[in-house]
Amino acid sequence: MTATARFRGRWTLEDRLEAALRELPVEVPPGTASLTVTLAYEGGVIDLGCHGPAGFRGWSGGARREFVIGPDRATPGYLPGEPEPGVWHVWLGLHRVPPEGVPYEVVAVASGTPPPDPPAPGDPGPPQRPPRRRDLPAPAGTRWLAGDLHAHTHHSDGTLTVPELARRAAARGLDFLAVTDHNTVSHHAELPAAAARAGITLLPGQEVTTDRGHANVFGHTGWVDFRRPPADWVAFAAGRGGLVSINHPLSGDCAWLRPLPPASRPRLAEIWHSSWWDRRWGAPLAWADLWRPDVVPVGGSDFHSPAQHQVLGEPTTWVLAGDDGVLGALAAGRTAVSASPGAPLLLRVDDDLIAVDADGTVLVRPDGTRTVIRGDRVRLPARTGGTHRLESYENEVIALCG
């Protein structure tokens, strides 16, 4: 049994302005064991995804032009499971459409034959021994954990598998890593086994991705619908024990441009992102001051591939975790951000700030007052509200904390 649906046409710039996400209906008959969708186009960028009668089934954005969904396996980015009969919708995101338009063709094939087994994954080998952990001051029953809150796998536009990414993060000396593939949660099922093998905590995440801004959702929330307004993302995550963080608010065409009422603005914000290559540029800090007075600064490498400029743990987000774990520490705002796992640190412990390995830097308080740090471990009183930071004598940001 095979049923084929074919769509051809040309998307115009006017089409994109009218509606950037298009849905093509595909009838899936009973007895279907696999659904294969192929997209072909010339010029521009068209994103790809789908949902079935029972809801979301996958998203690969512009990273793929084909996907297969079967009972036991699916293309990374898509959820395996019986292709339920009924009307499915193939999603086409008109991400980049030049003035001359984009000719396209979509072919959807519903087959009674399940997809073939994928090649057996190679053994990445035992985890590498991580660097020696730093001895950092913390109240009884808590400890500082080093992590990265923004990374991608081949479930979206990254190149590494989940186990490969976990192993690399552990080798960097990280205690936790949020795996935040774009607009999908298909990677979540792989996190527990990969975490156990690599000896690292893998935090389930999703980078909710739109043309006018990205946000990370952390926790076991299930799929967050990127088609909804951002206030709905925040409410959905909060109702399921998750957290939302605004990503790289000042970062080229990925900057945050979405309207969000002050009451819905999440406290977490990725102030320090790998795109902040000149940390004398104060715009991210100015944005944070305007976002909300109690903003919680976090950082993320936005790692995609070893071939690109991002490095896991650059920057490093530190959380003061107790029984509430990483997610609880983030929710409580117990965070600090450094350039890397071994870089100078500014920690908040109770009502004090502790500058670690930061001799010769300058502490800048929220009210603008400054103090030179003299020594490798210096304790100073903290101010309430706002972000504290360490700077070099050339005004380069060295470390952040709330």
Short mmCIF file of C-alpha atoms in Angstrom, two decimals:
data_model
loop_
_atom_site.label_atom_id
_atom_site.label_comp_id
_atom_site.label_asym_id
_atom_site.label_seq_id
_atom_site.Cartn_x
_atom_site.Cartn_y
_atom_site.Cartn_z
CA MET A 1 0.00 0.00 0.00
CA THR A 2 1.36 3.40 -1.04
CA ALA A 3 -0.34 6.81 -1.19
CA THR A 4 1.45 9.82 -2.64
CA ALA A 5 0.65 13.53 -2.39
CA ARG A 6 2.56 16.08 -4.46
CA PHE A 7 2.61 19.87 -4.22
CA ARG A 8 4.35 22.28 -6.60
CA GLY A 9 4.46 26.03 -6.82
CA ARG A 10 6.46 29.20 -6.18
CA TRP A 11 6.50 31.06 -2.90
CA THR A 12 6.74 34.82 -3.30
CA LEU A 13 7.92 37.54 -0.97
CA GLU A 14 4.28 38.62 -0.72
CA ASP A 15 3.40 35.08 0.44
CA ARG A 16 5.98 35.29 3.19
CA LEU A 17 4.68 38.65 4.41
CA GLU A 18 1.13 37.31 4.46
CA ALA A 19 2.00 34.15 6.45
CA ALA A 20 5.52 32.88 7.09
CA LEU A 21 4.39 29.37 8.05
CA ARG A 22 2.41 27.35 5.51
CA GLU A 23 0.66 24.01 6.02
CA LEU A 24 0.13 21.44 3.28
CA PRO A 25 -2.56 18.78 4.01
CA VAL A 26 -1.55 15.13 3.49
CA GLU A 27 -4.00 12.26 3.87
CA VAL A 28 -2.45 9.28 5.69
CA PRO A 29 -4.57 6.12 5.21
CA PRO A 30 -5.03 3.36 7.81
CA GLY A 31 -2.27 0.78 7.79
CA THR A 32 0.50 3.29 7.08
CA ALA A 33 3.83 2.14 8.55
CA SER A 34 5.99 5.04 7.36
CA LEU A 35 5.54 8.60 6.15
CA THR A 36 8.31 10.06 3.99
CA VAL A 37 8.29 13.74 3.04
CA THR A 38 10.77 15.26 0.58
CA LEU A 39 11.18 18.99 -0.05
CA ALA A 40 12.96 20.44 -3.09
CA TYR A 41 13.44 24.16 -3.75
CA GLU A 42 15.80 26.62 -5.38
CA GLY A 43 17.10 29.78 -3.69
CA GLY A 44 16.11 31.19 -0.33
CA VAL A 45 15.59 29.07 2.80
CA ILE A 46 12.50 26.99 3.52
CA ASP A 47 12.08 25.30 6.90
CA LEU A 48 10.48 21.87 7.23
CA GLY A 49 8.31 20.22 9.89
CA CYS A 50 4.98 18.50 10.42
CA HIS A 51 2.15 17.61 12.75
CA GLY A 52 -0.33 14.76 12.67
CA PRO A 53 -3.92 14.42 13.87
CA ALA A 54 -2.61 13.80 17.40
CA GLY A 55 -0.30 16.82 17.45
CA PHE A 56 3.34 17.77 16.89
CA ARG A 57 5.53 15.18 15.13
CA GLY A 58 8.73 17.04 14.27
CA TRP A 59 10.73 20.00 13.04
CA SER A 60 14.10 20.25 11.28
CA GLY A 61 13.99 23.86 10.12
CA GLY A 62 16.37 24.49 7.25
CA ALA A 63 18.73 21.69 8.29
CA ARG A 64 16.98 18.95 6.26
CA ARG A 65 14.96 18.51 3.11
CA GLU A 66 13.57 15.06 3.93
CA PHE A 67 12.19 13.21 6.91
CA VAL A 68 10.79 9.75 7.62
CA ILE A 69 8.49 8.81 10.51
CA GLY A 70 7.83 5.18 11.43
CA PRO A 71 6.57 3.21 14.44
CA ASP A 72 9.98 2.66 16.06
CA ARG A 73 12.27 5.23 14.47
CA ALA A 74 12.24 8.62 12.82
CA THR A 75 14.62 11.13 11.30
CA PRO A 76 16.35 13.16 14.07
CA GLY A 77 14.11 16.08 14.92
CA TYR A 78 10.95 13.97 14.48
CA LEU A 79 9.04 11.77 16.92
CA PRO A 80 8.77 8.05 16.18
CA GLY A 81 5.43 6.32 16.56
CA GLU A 82 2.64 4.87 14.44
CA PRO A 83 1.70 7.34 11.70
CA GLU A 84 -1.92 7.72 12.79
CA PRO A 85 -4.48 7.80 9.98
CA GLY A 86 -6.09 11.09 9.08
CA VAL A 87 -5.02 14.46 7.76
CA TRP A 88 -1.42 15.40 8.51
CA HIS A 89 0.08 18.80 7.76
CA VAL A 90 3.54 19.38 6.36
CA TRP A 91 4.91 22.67 7.67
CA LEU A 92 6.90 24.94 5.38
CA GLY A 93 8.54 27.91 7.03
CA LEU A 94 9.21 30.66 4.49
CA HIS A 95 12.36 31.76 6.28
CA ARG A 96 14.14 33.53 3.42
CA VAL A 97 12.32 34.37 0.18
CA PRO A 98 14.11 36.56 -2.37
CA PRO A 99 12.16 39.03 -4.54
CA GLU A 100 12.12 36.59 -7.48
CA GLY A 101 10.44 33.93 -5.34
CA VAL A 102 11.30 30.31 -4.51
CA PRO A 103 10.05 27.43 -6.71
CA TYR A 104 9.36 24.33 -4.60
CA GLU A 105 8.05 20.77 -4.70
CA VAL A 106 6.87 18.63 -1.79
CA VAL A 107 6.30 14.89 -2.15
CA ALA A 108 4.70 12.95 0.71
CA VAL A 109 4.60 9.15 0.52
CA ALA A 110 2.56 7.05 2.99
CA SER A 111 3.71 3.45 2.79
CA GLY A 112 2.73 0.18 4.41
CA THR A 113 6.41 -0.69 4.80
CA PRO A 114 8.26 0.58 7.90
CA PRO A 115 11.49 2.51 7.37
CA PRO A 116 14.73 0.49 7.25
CA ASP A 117 16.95 0.22 10.29
CA PRO A 118 19.48 3.06 10.47
CA PRO A 119 23.22 2.28 10.52
CA ALA A 120 24.43 1.17 13.93
CA PRO A 121 26.01 4.13 15.75
CA GLY A 122 29.72 3.95 16.38
CA ASP A 123 30.99 3.57 19.93
CA PRO A 124 32.37 6.96 21.04
CA GLY A 125 34.53 5.19 23.62
CA PRO A 126 34.70 5.74 27.36
CA PRO A 127 34.28 9.28 28.67
CA GLN A 128 37.49 11.28 28.90
CA ARG A 129 38.72 12.21 32.35
CA PRO A 130 37.47 15.76 33.03
CA PRO A 131 39.77 18.49 34.35
CA ARG A 132 40.23 18.75 38.11
CA ARG A 133 37.27 20.51 39.70
CA ARG A 134 37.72 23.86 41.42
CA ASP A 135 37.27 24.21 45.17
CA LEU A 136 34.64 26.94 45.41
CA PRO A 137 33.02 28.39 48.55
CA ALA A 138 29.41 27.33 49.08
CA PRO A 139 26.98 27.06 52.01
CA ALA A 140 26.55 23.65 53.63
CA GLY A 141 24.46 21.29 51.53
CA THR A 142 25.12 23.13 48.26
CA ARG A 143 27.86 23.30 45.67
CA TRP A 144 28.65 25.28 42.55
CA LEU A 145 28.10 23.38 39.33
CA ALA A 146 29.55 24.42 35.97
CA GLY A 147 27.45 24.12 32.84
CA ASP A 148 26.38 25.37 29.46
CA LEU A 149 22.75 26.29 28.82
CA HIS A 150 22.70 26.33 25.02
CA ALA A 151 23.78 23.50 22.69
CA HIS A 152 22.48 21.66 19.63
CA THR A 153 22.69 18.15 18.19
CA HIS A 154 21.80 16.55 14.86
CA HIS A 155 18.18 16.63 16.02
CA SER A 156 18.20 20.19 14.65
CA ASP A 157 21.13 21.98 12.98
CA GLY A 158 24.02 20.54 15.00
CA THR A 159 26.40 17.87 13.73
CA LEU A 160 26.97 15.70 16.83
CA THR A 161 24.74 13.00 18.24
CA VAL A 162 23.47 13.35 21.81
CA PRO A 163 26.09 10.87 23.18
CA GLU A 164 28.88 12.65 21.31
CA LEU A 165 27.82 16.03 22.66
CA ALA A 166 27.51 14.70 26.23
CA ARG A 167 30.97 13.16 26.08
CA ARG A 168 32.50 16.40 24.79
CA ALA A 169 30.80 18.44 27.54
CA ALA A 170 32.06 16.09 30.28
CA ALA A 171 35.58 16.27 28.88
CA ARG A 172 35.39 20.07 29.21
CA GLY A 173 34.79 19.66 32.93
CA LEU A 174 31.11 20.64 32.84
CA ASP A 175 28.69 19.25 35.40
CA PHE A 176 25.57 19.92 33.33
CA LEU A 177 24.52 20.74 29.80
CA ALA A 178 21.17 21.90 28.44
CA VAL A 179 20.45 20.30 25.06
CA THR A 180 18.26 22.85 23.29
CA ASP A 181 17.48 21.78 19.74
CA HIS A 182 15.33 24.12 17.65
CA ASN A 183 11.54 23.73 17.92
CA THR A 184 11.69 20.01 18.75
CA VAL A 185 11.94 17.65 21.72
CA SER A 186 12.88 14.50 19.80
CA HIS A 187 16.30 14.51 21.51
CA HIS A 188 14.80 14.26 25.01
CA ALA A 189 14.37 10.48 24.85
CA GLU A 190 18.12 10.02 24.39
CA LEU A 191 19.25 12.24 27.27
CA PRO A 192 19.10 9.83 30.27
CA ALA A 193 21.27 7.09 28.71
CA ALA A 194 23.78 9.56 27.27
CA ALA A 195 24.02 11.39 30.60
CA ALA A 196 24.66 8.20 32.54
CA ARG A 197 27.39 7.06 30.15
CA ALA A 198 29.20 10.41 30.06
CA GLY A 199 28.79 11.17 33.77
CA ILE A 200 27.05 14.52 33.27
CA THR A 201 23.59 15.99 33.91
CA LEU A 202 21.75 16.65 30.65
CA LEU A 203 18.95 19.17 31.07
CA PRO A 204 16.07 18.72 28.59
CA GLY A 205 15.55 21.89 26.59
CA GLN A 206 14.08 23.38 23.46
CA GLU A 207 15.14 26.53 21.66
CA VAL A 208 11.83 28.06 20.64
CA THR A 209 12.88 29.65 17.38
CA THR A 210 11.14 32.35 15.35
CA ASP A 211 12.21 35.00 12.86
CA ARG A 212 12.02 37.71 15.53
CA GLY A 213 13.58 36.07 18.53
CA HIS A 214 14.65 32.84 20.23
CA ALA A 215 14.08 31.58 23.76
CA ASN A 216 15.20 28.46 25.60
CA VAL A 217 12.73 26.39 27.61
CA PHE A 218 14.31 24.14 30.24
CA GLY A 219 12.68 21.16 31.93
CA HIS A 220 10.30 18.29 31.20
CA THR A 221 7.60 20.50 29.71
CA GLY A 222 6.92 18.69 26.46
CA TRP A 223 6.91 20.49 23.13
CA VAL A 224 6.44 24.27 23.20
CA ASP A 225 4.49 25.60 20.22
CA PHE A 226 6.66 28.21 18.52
CA ARG A 227 3.61 29.39 16.54
CA ARG A 228 2.06 30.85 19.69
CA PRO A 229 2.90 34.29 21.20
CA PRO A 230 5.89 34.36 23.60
CA ALA A 231 3.65 35.02 26.60
CA ASP A 232 2.08 31.62 25.92
CA TRP A 233 5.52 29.96 25.94
CA VAL A 234 6.16 31.40 29.40
CA ALA A 235 2.77 30.35 30.75
CA PHE A 236 3.02 26.87 29.22
CA ALA A 237 6.49 26.28 30.70
CA ALA A 238 5.53 27.62 34.13
CA GLY A 239 2.48 25.36 34.24
CA ARG A 240 4.72 22.33 33.74
CA GLY A 241 7.56 23.24 36.09
CA GLY A 242 9.83 24.61 33.36
CA LEU A 243 11.78 27.81 32.91
CA VAL A 244 12.16 30.21 29.98
CA SER A 245 15.29 32.19 29.12
CA ILE A 246 15.52 34.87 26.43
CA ASN A 247 18.38 33.91 24.08
CA HIS A 248 21.10 36.20 22.70
CA PRO A 249 18.87 39.31 22.86
CA LEU A 250 21.41 41.34 20.85
CA SER A 251 22.78 39.06 18.13
CA GLY A 252 22.34 40.12 14.52
CA ASP A 253 19.21 38.78 12.86
CA CYS A 254 18.60 36.49 15.85
CA ALA A 255 18.08 39.42 18.26
CA TRP A 256 14.99 39.51 20.46
CA LEU A 257 12.31 41.63 18.74
CA ARG A 258 9.13 39.98 20.09
CA PRO A 259 6.66 42.02 22.17
CA LEU A 260 6.30 40.58 25.66
CA PRO A 261 4.34 42.28 28.45
CA PRO A 262 6.49 43.12 31.52
CA ALA A 263 4.45 40.72 33.66
CA SER A 264 5.35 37.84 31.33
CA ARG A 265 9.04 38.59 30.94
CA PRO A 266 11.15 35.70 32.28
CA ARG A 267 13.88 36.50 34.76
CA LEU A 268 16.45 34.33 33.00
CA ALA A 269 18.24 36.01 30.10
CA GLU A 270 21.23 34.84 28.07
CA ILE A 271 23.22 38.01 28.61
CA TRP A 272 26.51 36.29 27.77
CA HIS A 273 26.43 34.46 24.44
CA SER A 274 29.26 33.28 22.21
CA SER A 275 28.42 36.10 19.79
CA TRP A 276 29.50 38.66 22.45
CA TRP A 277 33.01 38.56 21.05
CA ASP A 278 33.96 42.08 22.24
CA ARG A 279 33.04 42.20 25.91
CA ARG A 280 33.86 45.90 26.15
CA TRP A 281 30.59 46.40 24.25
CA GLY A 282 28.11 47.20 26.99
CA ALA A 283 24.86 46.76 25.04
CA PRO A 284 23.96 43.32 26.51
CA LEU A 285 24.30 44.70 30.04
CA ALA A 286 22.26 47.79 29.17
CA TRP A 287 19.56 45.56 27.66
CA ALA A 288 19.48 43.48 30.85
CA ASP A 289 19.00 46.58 32.99
CA LEU A 290 15.97 47.54 30.90
CA TRP A 291 14.50 44.03 30.68
CA ARG A 292 13.58 43.78 34.36
CA PRO A 293 15.27 44.87 37.61
CA ASP A 294 15.71 41.33 38.96
CA VAL A 295 17.10 39.75 35.77
CA VAL A 296 19.09 36.52 36.29
CA PRO A 297 22.12 36.47 33.97
CA VAL A 298 23.01 33.19 32.28
CA GLY A 299 25.33 32.25 29.44
CA GLY A 300 25.42 29.83 26.55
CA SER A 301 27.89 28.77 23.89
CA ASP A 302 25.18 27.98 21.29
CA PHE A 303 27.37 25.03 20.28
CA HIS A 304 26.54 23.45 16.91
CA SER A 305 29.66 21.82 15.52
CA PRO A 306 33.35 21.33 16.35
CA ALA A 307 34.07 23.01 12.99
CA GLN A 308 32.46 26.29 14.09
CA HIS A 309 33.78 28.93 16.45
CA GLN A 310 31.67 27.92 19.47
CA VAL A 311 33.26 25.91 22.30
CA LEU A 312 31.20 24.16 24.97
CA GLY A 313 31.48 26.02 28.24
CA GLU A 314 32.48 29.31 26.64
CA PRO A 315 30.84 30.98 28.45
CA THR A 316 30.18 28.83 31.52
CA THR A 317 27.04 29.24 33.61
CA TRP A 318 27.50 28.34 37.27
CA VAL A 319 24.58 27.43 39.54
CA LEU A 320 24.59 27.05 43.31
CA ALA A 321 22.68 23.80 43.53
CA GLY A 322 21.30 21.95 46.51
CA ASP A 323 18.52 19.40 46.74
CA ASP A 324 16.61 21.44 44.13
CA GLY A 325 19.18 20.61 41.44
CA VAL A 326 20.14 22.70 38.44
CA LEU A 327 16.59 23.72 37.52
CA GLY A 328 15.81 24.82 41.08
CA ALA A 329 18.99 26.88 41.30
CA LEU A 330 18.15 28.63 38.03
CA ALA A 331 14.61 29.33 39.24
CA ALA A 332 15.98 30.84 42.44
CA GLY A 333 18.49 33.00 40.55
CA ARG A 334 21.59 31.44 42.10
CA THR A 335 23.82 31.90 39.04
CA ALA A 336 27.15 33.26 37.91
CA VAL A 337 28.76 33.43 34.47
CA SER A 338 32.43 33.16 33.54
CA ALA A 339 34.35 33.08 30.27
CA SER A 340 35.19 29.36 30.67
CA PRO A 341 35.26 26.66 33.38
CA GLY A 342 38.70 27.77 34.61
CA ALA A 343 38.32 31.54 34.19
CA PRO A 344 38.00 34.15 36.98
CA LEU A 345 34.70 33.98 38.86
CA LEU A 346 32.40 36.28 40.77
CA LEU A 347 30.13 34.29 43.12
CA ARG A 348 27.35 35.41 45.39
CA VAL A 349 27.23 33.49 48.66
CA ASP A 350 24.62 34.70 51.16
CA ASP A 351 25.05 38.49 51.33
CA ASP A 352 28.64 38.51 50.10
CA LEU A 353 30.44 38.48 46.78
CA ILE A 354 33.51 36.29 46.41
CA ALA A 355 35.95 37.03 43.61
CA VAL A 356 37.92 33.89 42.72
CA ASP A 357 41.19 33.93 40.74
CA ALA A 358 40.43 37.54 39.79
CA ASP A 359 43.43 39.49 41.12
CA GLY A 360 43.81 42.83 39.32
CA THR A 361 40.23 42.99 38.02
CA VAL A 362 37.64 45.60 38.98
CA LEU A 363 34.34 44.85 40.71
CA VAL A 364 31.49 46.93 39.27
CA ARG A 365 28.35 47.05 41.39
CA PRO A 366 24.82 47.76 40.06
CA ASP A 367 25.02 51.35 41.28
CA GLY A 368 28.25 51.90 39.32
CA THR A 369 30.66 51.97 42.25
CA ARG A 370 33.95 50.17 41.65
CA THR A 371 36.53 48.33 43.73
CA VAL A 372 39.87 46.87 42.64
CA ILE A 373 40.27 43.19 43.48
CA ARG A 374 43.59 42.42 45.18
CA GLY A 375 44.10 38.71 45.82
CA ASP A 376 42.98 35.35 44.48
CA ARG A 377 39.98 34.97 46.80
CA VAL A 378 38.41 38.22 47.98
CA ARG A 379 35.13 38.60 49.91
CA LEU A 380 33.14 41.82 49.54
CA PRO A 381 29.61 42.95 50.47
CA ALA A 382 27.00 42.62 47.74
CA ARG A 383 24.29 45.07 46.74
CA THR A 384 20.67 44.03 46.41
CA GLY A 385 19.18 44.07 42.93
CA GLY A 386 20.95 44.27 39.60
CA THR A 387 23.94 42.52 38.07
CA HIS A 388 27.45 42.63 39.54
CA ARG A 389 30.43 42.13 37.26
CA LEU A 390 34.18 41.93 37.10
CA GLU A 391 35.98 43.94 34.43
CA SER A 392 39.56 44.16 33.25
CA TYR A 393 41.38 47.49 33.36
CA GLU A 394 40.37 47.82 29.69
CA ASN A 395 36.66 47.58 30.63
CA GLU A 396 36.25 44.04 29.27
CA VAL A 397 33.68 41.98 31.17
CA ILE A 398 35.40 39.07 32.94
CA ALA A 399 32.57 37.58 35.03
CA LEU A 400 28.93 38.21 35.99
CA CYS A 401 26.60 37.35 38.85
CA GLY A 402 23.20 38.50 40.10
#
